Amino acid sequence: MITLLADGRESTVEGMVVPYGATVLGWERKPHGWCRGDACLPAFRAAAAETEQGVDLAAFAGLLGRPVVADAEEGVVAIGEPAGTALDVAPEFEELTRLRGRKVALVFWASWCGCRYDLPAWDELHRELSDRGFSVLSVSLDREPADAREWLAGTDHPAVVDADGRIAELYNVINVPTVVWVDEAGRVARPQDTMTATDTFRSMNGLSSERAVAALRRWVADGEAGTTLRELRAPSEDERLARLHARIAAWLLRSGRTAAAERHLETAAGLAPHDLAIRRGLLPLRGVDPFGEEYFALREELETAGIPIYRPLPDWQESA
């Protein structure tokens, strides 16, 4: 048996070739092709992934535009999301879908980041502006949900813990804090932006929470997002693969298979050295202090290489 990590779930399959009669990634084989809801993959295209024994899981995922990383020795395979074709449309997930018809600030954070101290300020903005059709939806990138819960205690805004990294993958979030604005129709009003709600760590990030919050208020009041950038920053193929290696690494760490996990982490770091959501985000699972020496060594490595740690959009910094 092989453990399959896909679509935000963990399941098992008999092997990399799935016998006919079983669904594959939610797709069902029919006479005219493979279908999932109203979407169908024609039989002539699906034939490239079919064998006498069944459908090749990795090949089928490839036909769907989904990257695959498999570790046969450890018996695990991770399959990513399809590459987004409409980058101006906010990728759906359950908690966001419930807020359709409202302006939403997706606030990506984690307990391993100082941005955890901003949650009360984001929560206050949620309460203050809720009657004006606005919601904060916070997304924790903590790999252990319990690590996030203590920081969410007492907050009113909707929140989700992205323990498997799927939402971060959908929105190509490479560090926190990252904020994405989504309008009432579910379209991206502002792509990935480094925004803070307090100045707690301004000495480190150089960002003005006052200007960020002022820009947010203008958007809620008159719909002016302050930027012409309305599409998410697309991930590279290396970034997509790095996230899958990180997903497998997290699964292995939870299973106590540290050596195998470290191999995947090393590969992920090589593919996407700038992805702090991976490199810092998995430190707690490794038993390493995410605020300690290893993190500051990582910061120094990136700064020396000229790789930015924070990636704010310029418009809200230029005017109050």
Coordinates of C-alpha atoms in Angstrom, one line a residue:
M1 CA 0.0 0.0 0.0
I2 CA 1.0 3.6 -0.7
T3 CA 0.0 6.7 1.2
L4 CA -1.4 9.3 -1.1
L5 CA -1.2 13.0 -0.1
A6 CA -3.6 15.0 -2.4
D7 CA -6.5 17.4 -2.3
G8 CA -5.9 18.2 1.4
R9 CA -6.4 14.6 2.4
E10 CA -4.4 11.5 3.3
S11 CA -5.5 8.2 1.8
T12 CA -4.1 4.9 0.6
V13 CA -3.9 3.2 -2.8
E14 CA -2.7 -0.3 -3.6
G15 CA 0.1 1.0 -5.8
M16 CA 1.1 3.6 -8.4
V17 CA -1.2 1.7 -10.9
V18 CA -4.8 2.0 -9.7
P19 CA -7.1 -0.8 -10.8
Y20 CA -10.1 0.1 -13.0
G21 CA -13.3 0.6 -11.1
A22 CA -11.8 2.9 -8.5
T23 CA -11.9 6.6 -8.7
V24 CA -8.6 8.4 -9.3
L25 CA -8.1 11.8 -7.7
G26 CA -11.9 12.1 -7.7
W27 CA -12.2 11.1 -11.4
E28 CA -14.4 8.2 -12.5
R29 CA -13.8 6.2 -15.7
K30 CA -16.8 6.2 -18.1
P31 CA -17.1 4.9 -21.7
H32 CA -16.3 8.4 -23.2
G33 CA -13.5 9.2 -20.8
W34 CA -12.7 10.1 -17.1
C35 CA -15.2 12.5 -15.5
R36 CA -15.3 14.5 -12.3
G37 CA -18.6 16.3 -12.0
D38 CA -19.2 18.2 -15.2
A39 CA -15.6 18.0 -16.3
C40 CA -14.4 15.2 -18.5
L41 CA -11.1 14.0 -19.8
P42 CA -11.7 12.4 -23.2
A43 CA -10.9 8.7 -23.6
F44 CA -8.3 9.3 -26.3
R45 CA -6.4 11.6 -24.0
A46 CA -6.7 9.4 -20.9
A47 CA -5.4 6.5 -22.9
A48 CA -1.9 7.8 -22.4
A49 CA -2.2 7.0 -18.7
E50 CA -4.0 3.7 -19.0
T51 CA -2.4 0.2 -18.8
E52 CA -3.8 -3.3 -18.9
Q53 CA -3.7 -3.4 -15.1
G54 CA -5.3 0.0 -14.5
V55 CA -4.5 3.7 -14.7
D56 CA -1.0 5.0 -13.9
L57 CA -1.5 7.5 -11.1
A58 CA 1.5 9.7 -11.9
A59 CA 0.7 9.8 -15.6
F60 CA -2.9 10.6 -14.9
A61 CA -2.0 13.4 -12.6
G62 CA 0.3 14.7 -15.4
L63 CA -2.6 14.8 -17.8
L64 CA -4.4 17.0 -15.3
G65 CA -1.5 19.4 -15.0
R66 CA -0.8 18.3 -11.5
P67 CA 2.9 17.8 -10.3
V68 CA 3.9 14.6 -8.6
V69 CA 6.6 13.6 -6.1
A70 CA 6.9 10.0 -5.1
D71 CA 9.1 8.2 -2.6
A72 CA 8.8 4.5 -3.4
E73 CA 11.2 3.5 -0.6
E74 CA 9.0 5.3 2.0
G75 CA 5.7 4.4 0.4
V76 CA 4.3 7.8 -0.1
V77 CA 3.3 10.0 -3.0
A78 CA 2.2 13.7 -3.0
I79 CA 0.2 15.2 -5.8
G80 CA -0.2 19.0 -6.2
E81 CA -2.8 21.3 -7.5
P82 CA -3.2 22.1 -11.2
A83 CA -1.4 25.2 -12.3
G84 CA -3.9 28.1 -12.2
T85 CA -5.0 29.3 -15.6
A86 CA -7.0 32.3 -14.4
L87 CA -4.7 34.0 -12.0
D88 CA -7.2 36.8 -11.4
V89 CA -9.7 34.4 -9.9
A90 CA -9.2 33.6 -6.2
P91 CA -8.7 29.8 -5.8
E92 CA -11.7 28.3 -3.9
F93 CA -11.5 26.6 -0.5
E94 CA -14.4 25.9 1.8
E95 CA -14.0 28.8 4.3
L96 CA -13.5 31.3 1.5
T97 CA -16.5 30.1 -0.5
R98 CA -18.8 30.8 2.5
L99 CA -17.8 34.5 2.4
R100 CA -18.7 35.0 -1.3
G101 CA -20.5 38.4 -1.6
R102 CA -18.1 40.1 0.9
K103 CA -14.7 41.7 0.5
V104 CA -12.2 39.4 2.2
A105 CA -8.6 39.9 3.4
L106 CA -6.9 36.6 3.4
V107 CA -4.3 36.9 6.1
F108 CA -1.6 34.2 6.0
W109 CA 0.3 33.9 9.3
A110 CA 1.8 31.3 11.5
S111 CA 2.7 30.8 15.2
W112 CA 6.4 30.5 14.1
C113 CA 6.3 34.1 12.8
G114 CA 6.1 37.3 14.8
C115 CA 3.0 38.1 12.8
R116 CA 1.1 36.1 15.3
Y117 CA 1.0 39.2 17.4
D118 CA -0.9 41.0 14.7
L119 CA -4.0 38.7 15.0
P120 CA -5.8 40.8 17.6
A121 CA -5.4 43.9 15.3
W122 CA -6.7 42.0 12.3
D123 CA -9.6 40.7 14.4
E124 CA -10.4 44.2 15.4
L125 CA -10.5 45.3 11.8
H126 CA -12.8 42.4 11.1
R127 CA -15.2 43.5 13.8
E128 CA -15.1 47.1 12.9
L129 CA -15.7 46.7 9.2
S130 CA -17.9 43.7 9.2
D131 CA -21.1 45.8 8.8
R132 CA -19.5 47.2 5.6
G133 CA -19.4 43.9 3.9
F134 CA -15.8 43.0 4.9
S135 CA -14.3 40.0 6.5
V136 CA -10.8 38.9 7.6
L137 CA -10.1 35.2 6.9
S138 CA -6.9 34.2 8.6
V139 CA -5.0 31.2 7.3
S140 CA -2.4 29.7 9.6
L141 CA 0.5 27.8 7.9
D142 CA 1.2 25.8 11.1
R143 CA 1.8 22.2 10.3
E144 CA 0.5 21.3 13.8
P145 CA -3.0 22.8 14.3
A146 CA -2.5 23.0 18.1
D147 CA 0.3 25.5 17.6
A148 CA -2.2 27.9 16.0
R149 CA -5.2 27.4 18.3
E150 CA -3.8 29.3 21.3
W151 CA -3.3 32.4 19.2
L152 CA -6.8 32.2 17.7
A153 CA -8.5 31.9 21.1
G154 CA -10.9 34.7 21.6
T155 CA -10.9 35.9 18.0
D156 CA -14.1 36.4 16.1
H157 CA -13.0 36.3 12.5
P158 CA -13.2 33.0 10.5
A159 CA -10.0 31.1 10.5
V160 CA -8.4 27.9 9.0
V161 CA -5.2 26.0 9.7
D162 CA -3.5 25.0 6.5
A163 CA -1.7 22.0 8.0
D164 CA -0.9 20.3 4.7
G165 CA 0.1 23.5 2.9
R166 CA -2.6 23.2 0.3
I167 CA -4.0 26.7 0.6
A168 CA -0.4 28.1 0.6
E169 CA 0.1 26.1 -2.6
L170 CA -3.1 27.5 -4.2
Y171 CA -2.0 31.1 -3.4
N172 CA 1.7 30.6 -3.9
V173 CA 2.5 31.9 -0.4
I174 CA 6.3 31.7 0.3
N175 CA 6.4 33.6 3.6
V176 CA 4.2 35.1 6.2
P177 CA 2.8 37.6 6.8
T178 CA 1.2 37.6 3.4
V179 CA -2.2 39.2 2.6
V180 CA -4.4 38.7 -0.5
W181 CA -7.5 40.8 -1.1
V182 CA -10.5 39.0 -2.7
D183 CA -13.5 41.0 -3.9
E184 CA -17.2 40.1 -3.6
A185 CA -17.2 38.2 -6.9
G186 CA -14.3 36.0 -5.8
R187 CA -11.7 37.8 -7.9
V188 CA -8.2 38.9 -6.8
A189 CA -8.3 42.6 -5.9
R190 CA -4.7 42.6 -4.6
P191 CA -2.3 39.7 -5.0
Q192 CA 0.3 38.4 -2.5
D193 CA 1.4 41.4 -0.4
T194 CA 3.5 41.6 2.7
M195 CA 1.2 43.6 5.0
T196 CA 1.2 44.1 8.8
A197 CA -1.6 45.3 11.1
T198 CA 0.8 46.5 13.8
D199 CA 4.3 47.9 13.9
T200 CA 5.5 45.3 16.4
F201 CA 8.4 44.2 14.1
R202 CA 8.8 47.3 12.0
S203 CA 12.5 47.5 12.9
M204 CA 12.9 44.2 11.1
N205 CA 10.6 44.5 8.2
G206 CA 10.5 48.2 7.6
L207 CA 6.8 48.2 6.9
S208 CA 4.2 50.7 8.1
S209 CA 1.0 49.1 9.4
E210 CA -0.7 52.5 9.4
R211 CA -0.3 52.8 5.7
A212 CA -1.3 49.2 5.1
V213 CA -4.5 49.6 7.2
A214 CA -5.3 52.9 5.5
A215 CA -5.1 51.2 2.1
L216 CA -7.3 48.4 3.3
R217 CA -9.9 50.9 4.6
R218 CA -10.0 52.7 1.2
W219 CA -10.6 49.4 -0.5
V220 CA -13.5 48.6 1.8
A221 CA -15.0 52.1 1.5
D222 CA -14.8 52.6 -2.3
G223 CA -13.4 49.4 -3.9
E224 CA -10.2 51.1 -4.9
A225 CA -7.4 48.5 -4.4
G226 CA -4.6 51.0 -5.1
T227 CA -2.8 48.7 -7.5
T228 CA -3.1 47.6 -11.1
L229 CA -1.8 44.1 -10.1
R230 CA -4.9 41.9 -10.0
E231 CA -3.4 38.5 -10.6
L232 CA -1.7 36.1 -8.2
R233 CA 2.1 35.7 -8.6
A234 CA 2.3 32.4 -10.4
P235 CA 4.6 29.7 -9.0
S236 CA 7.5 28.2 -10.9
E237 CA 7.6 24.5 -11.6
D238 CA 10.4 24.3 -9.0
E239 CA 8.3 26.0 -6.4
R240 CA 5.5 23.6 -7.1
L241 CA 7.7 20.6 -6.7
A242 CA 9.3 22.0 -3.5
R243 CA 5.9 22.2 -1.8
L244 CA 5.3 18.5 -2.6
H245 CA 8.7 17.6 -1.1
A246 CA 7.8 19.6 1.9
R247 CA 4.4 17.9 2.2
I248 CA 6.2 14.5 2.2
A249 CA 8.8 15.7 4.6
A250 CA 6.1 16.8 7.1
W251 CA 4.4 13.4 6.8
L252 CA 7.6 11.6 7.4
L253 CA 8.5 13.8 10.4
R254 CA 5.2 13.0 12.0
S255 CA 6.0 9.3 11.4
G256 CA 9.4 9.7 13.1
R257 CA 11.3 9.0 9.9
T258 CA 13.7 11.9 10.3
A259 CA 16.5 10.9 7.9
A260 CA 14.1 10.4 5.0
A261 CA 12.3 13.7 5.9
E262 CA 15.7 15.6 5.8
R263 CA 16.3 14.3 2.3
H264 CA 13.1 15.8 1.1
L265 CA 13.7 19.1 3.0
E266 CA 17.1 19.4 1.4
T267 CA 15.6 18.9 -2.1
A268 CA 12.9 21.4 -1.3
A269 CA 15.4 24.0 -0.2
G270 CA 17.4 23.5 -3.3
L271 CA 14.4 23.9 -5.5
A272 CA 13.0 27.0 -3.7
P273 CA 15.6 28.5 -1.3
H274 CA 13.5 31.6 -0.9
D275 CA 10.4 29.7 0.4
L276 CA 10.4 30.4 4.1
A277 CA 7.0 28.8 4.5
I278 CA 8.9 25.6 3.9
R279 CA 12.3 26.2 5.3
R280 CA 11.2 28.0 8.5
G281 CA 7.7 26.5 8.7
L282 CA 8.9 23.0 9.2
L283 CA 11.5 23.8 11.9
P284 CA 9.0 23.1 14.7
L285 CA 8.3 19.6 13.4
R286 CA 12.0 19.1 13.4
G287 CA 12.2 20.2 17.0
V288 CA 14.1 23.3 16.1
D289 CA 13.2 26.8 17.5
P290 CA 11.8 28.8 14.6
F291 CA 12.9 32.0 16.4
G292 CA 16.4 30.7 17.1
E293 CA 19.8 30.5 15.6
E294 CA 18.9 28.4 12.6
Y295 CA 16.3 30.9 11.5
F296 CA 18.6 33.8 11.8
A297 CA 21.3 31.9 9.8
L298 CA 18.7 31.3 7.2
R299 CA 17.9 35.0 7.0
E300 CA 21.6 35.8 6.7
E301 CA 21.9 33.3 3.9
L302 CA 19.0 34.8 1.9
E303 CA 20.1 38.4 2.5
T304 CA 23.6 37.6 1.4
A305 CA 22.2 36.1 -1.8
G306 CA 20.1 39.1 -2.4
I307 CA 16.8 37.2 -1.9
P308 CA 14.1 39.3 -0.3
I309 CA 12.4 38.0 2.8
Y310 CA 9.5 40.4 2.6
R311 CA 7.8 41.3 -0.7
P312 CA 5.4 44.2 -0.2
L313 CA 3.7 45.9 -3.2
P314 CA 4.8 49.5 -3.4
D315 CA 1.6 51.5 -3.7
W316 CA 0.4 51.6 -0.1
Q317 CA 3.9 52.5 1.1
E318 CA 4.1 55.6 -1.0
S319 CA 1.0 57.4 0.3
A320 CA -0.8 57.4 3.6

